[in-house]
Coordinates of C-alpha atoms in Angstrom, one line a residue:
M476 CA -6.0 -6.4 -20.4
A477 CA -5.4 -7.2 -16.7
R478 CA -5.0 -10.8 -15.7
T479 CA -7.2 -12.2 -12.9
L480 CA -6.4 -15.3 -10.9
E481 CA -9.1 -17.4 -9.5
N482 CA -6.8 -18.8 -6.5
A483 CA -4.7 -15.5 -6.3
P484 CA -2.3 -15.3 -3.2
L485 CA -3.3 -11.5 -3.0
I486 CA -4.4 -10.5 0.5
E487 CA -4.7 -6.7 0.1
S488 CA -4.0 -4.0 -2.5
V489 CA -3.5 -0.5 -1.5
F490 CA -3.5 2.9 -3.2
E491 CA -1.8 5.7 -1.1
L492 CA -1.7 9.4 -1.8
H493 CA 0.2 12.1 0.2
W494 CA -0.2 15.6 -0.1
K495 CA 2.0 18.5 1.1
L496 CA 1.6 19.9 4.6
Q497 CA 2.8 23.2 5.9
P498 CA 5.6 23.2 8.4
G499 CA 4.8 23.8 12.2
T500 CA 1.7 23.0 14.2
G501 CA -0.7 25.7 12.9
D502 CA -2.3 25.9 16.3
V503 CA -1.2 28.6 18.7
N504 CA -3.0 26.6 21.6
F505 CA -0.8 23.5 21.2
Q506 CA 1.5 23.7 24.0
A507 CA 3.7 20.4 23.4
P508 CA 7.5 21.1 23.6
L509 CA 8.1 20.9 19.9
P510 CA 10.2 20.5 18.0
V511 CA 11.2 17.3 19.5
A512 CA 14.0 15.0 18.1
G513 CA 12.4 12.2 16.0
V514 CA 9.1 13.9 16.1
S515 CA 8.1 15.7 12.8
V516 CA 5.2 18.1 12.6
G517 CA 3.2 19.5 9.9
F518 CA -0.4 20.9 9.3
D519 CA -2.9 21.7 6.7
P520 CA -5.5 24.3 7.4
Y521 CA -8.0 22.6 5.3
Y522 CA -7.7 19.1 6.4
R523 CA -10.5 19.2 9.0
L524 CA -13.1 20.5 6.7
A525 CA -12.0 18.1 4.0
F526 CA -12.3 15.2 6.4
A527 CA -15.9 16.3 7.3
R528 CA -17.0 16.8 3.8
L529 CA -15.4 13.6 2.7
S530 CA -17.1 11.7 5.5
E531 CA -20.4 12.8 4.2
K532 CA -19.7 11.7 0.7
L533 CA -18.4 8.4 1.6
A534 CA -21.3 7.5 4.0
S535 CA -23.4 5.8 1.3
Q536 CA -20.8 3.4 0.1
Y537 CA -18.7 3.1 3.4
P538 CA -21.2 3.5 6.1
V539 CA -19.1 2.1 9.0
Y540 CA -16.9 4.8 10.5
I541 CA -13.8 3.9 12.9
P542 CA -11.7 6.5 14.6
L543 CA -8.2 5.1 14.8
P544 CA -6.0 5.7 17.8
Q545 CA -4.1 8.4 16.0
A546 CA -7.3 10.5 16.0
N547 CA -6.6 11.3 19.7
F548 CA -3.5 13.1 18.7
P549 CA -3.2 16.7 17.5
D550 CA -3.2 16.5 13.7
A551 CA 0.3 18.3 13.5
I552 CA 2.2 15.6 15.3
V553 CA 0.8 12.7 13.0
P554 CA 1.5 14.0 9.7
H555 CA 0.9 11.5 7.0
M556 CA -0.7 9.0 9.4
V557 CA -4.2 7.7 8.8
Q558 CA -6.6 8.8 11.6
H559 CA -10.1 7.8 10.4
R560 CA -11.3 4.8 8.5
F561 CA -14.4 4.0 6.5
Q562 CA -15.7 0.6 5.8
T563 CA -18.1 -0.9 3.5
Q564 CA -19.5 -3.1 6.4
A565 CA -18.8 -4.0 9.9
G566 CA -16.3 -6.7 10.6
S567 CA -14.8 -6.5 7.2
R568 CA -11.4 -4.9 6.9
V569 CA -11.5 -4.2 3.3
P570 CA -12.5 -2.5 1.2
I571 CA -11.8 0.6 3.0
V572 CA -10.9 4.3 2.7
Q573 CA -8.6 6.0 5.2
I574 CA -7.6 9.5 5.6
G575 CA -5.3 11.5 7.9
P576 CA -3.3 14.7 7.7
G577 CA -1.7 14.7 4.4
V578 CA -2.6 11.0 3.5
L579 CA -5.5 9.2 1.8
T580 CA -5.7 5.4 1.2
V581 CA -7.9 3.1 -0.5
N582 CA -7.5 -0.5 0.3
H583 CA -9.0 -3.5 -1.3
G584 CA -8.9 -7.3 -0.5
L585 CA -10.4 -10.4 -1.7
D586 CA -12.7 -10.6 -4.8
Y587 CA -10.1 -8.5 -6.5
S588 CA -10.2 -7.3 -10.2
W589 CA -8.1 -4.4 -11.5
D590 CA -10.8 -2.8 -13.3
A591 CA -13.0 -2.8 -10.0
F592 CA -10.1 -1.5 -7.8
K593 CA -9.1 1.3 -10.3
E594 CA -12.8 2.5 -10.4
R595 CA -12.8 2.5 -6.6
I596 CA -9.6 4.5 -6.5
Q597 CA -10.9 7.1 -8.9
T598 CA -14.3 7.5 -7.3
V599 CA -12.6 8.2 -3.9
L600 CA -10.1 10.6 -5.5
E601 CA -12.8 12.5 -7.2
L602 CA -14.9 12.8 -3.8
F603 CA -11.7 13.8 -2.0
Y604 CA -11.0 16.5 -4.7
Q605 CA -14.5 17.7 -4.3
S606 CA -14.3 17.8 -0.6
Y607 CA -10.9 19.9 -0.4
P608 CA -11.9 23.4 0.2
N609 CA -9.2 24.8 -2.1
P610 CA -8.1 22.1 -4.5
A611 CA -5.7 24.6 -6.3
E612 CA -3.6 24.7 -3.2
L613 CA -3.5 20.8 -3.0
T614 CA 0.1 19.6 -3.9
V615 CA 0.4 15.9 -4.0
E616 CA 3.9 14.9 -2.8
S617 CA 3.6 11.1 -3.6
I618 CA 1.5 8.5 -4.8
S619 CA 1.9 4.6 -4.7
L620 CA 0.2 1.3 -5.6
K621 CA 1.0 -1.8 -3.5
Y622 CA 0.1 -5.5 -3.6
I623 CA 0.6 -7.8 -0.6
D624 CA 0.7 -11.5 -1.5
A625 CA 0.8 -14.3 0.9
F626 CA 2.0 -17.9 0.7
A627 CA 1.4 -20.4 3.6
F628 CA 4.8 -21.6 4.4
D629 CA 6.4 -23.3 7.6
Y630 CA 9.7 -21.7 7.8
D631 CA 10.5 -23.6 10.9
V632 CA 10.6 -26.8 8.7
N633 CA 11.5 -25.6 5.3
D634 CA 14.0 -22.9 4.0
P635 CA 12.4 -19.8 2.8
V636 CA 15.4 -18.9 0.8
L637 CA 15.1 -22.1 -1.2
F638 CA 11.3 -21.4 -1.5
M639 CA 12.0 -17.8 -2.9
Q640 CA 14.5 -19.2 -5.5
Q641 CA 12.4 -22.2 -6.7
N642 CA 8.9 -20.3 -6.9
L643 CA 9.5 -16.6 -7.0
S644 CA 12.7 -16.6 -9.2
V645 CA 14.7 -14.9 -6.4
G646 CA 18.4 -15.8 -5.8
V647 CA 20.3 -15.0 -2.6
A648 CA 24.0 -15.9 -2.7
L649 CA 25.6 -16.5 0.5
P650 CA 29.2 -17.5 1.1
S651 CA 29.2 -21.2 1.9
Q652 CA 32.5 -21.1 3.7
A653 CA 31.0 -18.6 6.3
F654 CA 28.6 -21.2 7.8
G655 CA 31.2 -23.6 9.0
N656 CA 30.0 -26.4 11.3
A657 CA 28.1 -23.9 13.7
V658 CA 25.5 -22.5 11.6
N659 CA 22.7 -24.5 9.9
R660 CA 22.4 -23.8 6.1
N661 CA 18.7 -23.4 6.1
A662 CA 17.5 -20.1 6.8
T663 CA 14.8 -19.5 9.6
H664 CA 13.5 -16.0 8.6
V665 CA 13.7 -13.7 5.6
N666 CA 13.4 -10.0 5.4
C667 CA 14.8 -8.6 2.1
Q668 CA 14.1 -5.8 -0.3
V669 CA 15.2 -4.6 -3.6
S670 CA 14.2 -1.4 -5.5
F671 CA 14.6 -0.3 -9.1
N672 CA 13.9 3.1 -10.9
T673 CA 11.0 3.1 -13.5
S674 CA 10.4 5.2 -16.4
V675 CA 6.7 4.7 -17.2
P676 CA 5.5 5.9 -14.9
Q677 CA 8.6 7.6 -13.3
G678 CA 9.0 6.2 -9.9
V679 CA 10.7 3.4 -8.0
L680 CA 9.5 -0.2 -8.0
T681 CA 10.1 -2.3 -4.9
S682 CA 9.9 -5.8 -4.1
N683 CA 10.0 -7.1 -0.6
Y684 CA 10.1 -10.5 0.8
A685 CA 9.5 -11.5 4.5
T686 CA 8.5 -14.3 6.8
G687 CA 5.5 -13.7 9.3
I688 CA 2.4 -14.9 10.7
L689 CA -1.0 -14.4 9.1
E690 CA -4.0 -15.7 11.0
N691 CA -1.9 -18.0 13.3
Q692 CA -0.2 -19.6 10.2
K693 CA 3.3 -19.2 9.2
T694 CA 3.5 -17.2 6.0
L695 CA 5.9 -15.8 3.5
F696 CA 4.8 -12.3 2.4
W697 CA 5.7 -10.8 -0.9
Q698 CA 4.9 -7.2 -1.4
L699 CA 5.3 -5.3 -4.8
W700 CA 4.7 -1.6 -4.8
L701 CA 5.4 1.3 -7.2
A702 CA 5.8 4.9 -5.8
S703 CA 6.2 8.2 -7.8
I704 CA 7.1 11.4 -6.1
N705 CA 6.2 14.9 -7.2
P706 CA 3.5 13.7 -9.7
P707 CA 1.6 16.3 -11.8
R708 CA 0.1 19.1 -9.7
D709 CA -3.3 18.1 -11.1
F710 CA -3.0 14.5 -10.3
L711 CA -6.7 13.9 -10.6
G712 CA -6.5 14.5 -14.3
H713 CA -3.7 12.2 -14.9
S714 CA -4.7 9.4 -12.5
D715 CA -6.1 7.2 -15.2
V716 CA -2.7 7.0 -17.1
W717 CA -0.8 6.7 -13.9
L718 CA -2.8 3.9 -12.4
D719 CA -2.8 1.7 -15.6
S720 CA 0.9 2.3 -16.1
A721 CA 1.8 1.5 -12.5
H722 CA -0.5 -1.5 -12.4
A723 CA 1.1 -2.7 -15.8
V724 CA 4.7 -2.7 -14.2
I725 CA 3.6 -4.5 -11.0
E726 CA 1.5 -7.1 -12.9
R727 CA 4.5 -7.9 -15.3
W728 CA 7.0 -8.2 -12.4
F729 CA 4.4 -10.6 -10.6
F730 CA 3.7 -12.9 -13.5
E731 CA 7.2 -13.0 -14.9
S732 CA 8.7 -13.8 -11.4
L733 CA 6.5 -16.8 -10.9
S734 CA 8.1 -20.2 -11.2
G735 CA 8.3 -23.9 -9.9
D736 CA 5.2 -25.1 -8.1
I737 CA 3.8 -21.7 -7.4
R738 CA 3.6 -21.1 -11.1
R739 CA 2.0 -24.5 -11.9
E740 CA -0.5 -24.0 -9.2
L741 CA -1.6 -20.3 -10.1
L742 CA -1.3 -20.6 -13.9
N743 CA -2.3 -24.2 -14.3
E744 CA 0.9 -24.5 -16.4

């Protein structure tokens, strides 16, 4: 059974699906000088129709539609970039659904529970597959489940490396002789990432730690996500198993990593 924390540091959870695009622009009237170094292109002849149909199906639960800046660019030069956002209410960033050429996301925020988030994901997936004109030609390239946690932390005063060691069970070994007399031993910023292969589900689990700003407050961000490439062609029929398996891996990593003051604060231990 999934565990829920009353005072969880979670600020956002994200499910993301990428499907395969065809190479090229798919538009004979598109005259941009392509290919251009560093600019990838790809198109889906069914994308526009799928977007229109999905918009109608989402309207009752996600009535607020917001076109993103990428919506002003030709679809072919923004592959796997979200162009359109659907919100449950104005002024509330999450829960939301986003879609672009080859990409679909479901984002959730506060008031989180795994059962509710999973149900939201599967509902959106079903609506997307219903909206896609030819589901038999839909090839899912990758899927991922991500969690973003945030801890208020003044890294100008305190050492984020020490915080990670004491509270998130993360050790960073640095050569003490390298500091000399010129380098302060307290870190001022952190941005580190480690990834591991997983077997159930097959994929890659990534844990990322970085300092930053959240609502004008210095913060240590911790992102955990599991991504699988080339999942079963009929991912909709396998989504239940994949979602539960991916969530179980991330949940275990999260709870087993907590230590020190943060563990006592979150788990009352």
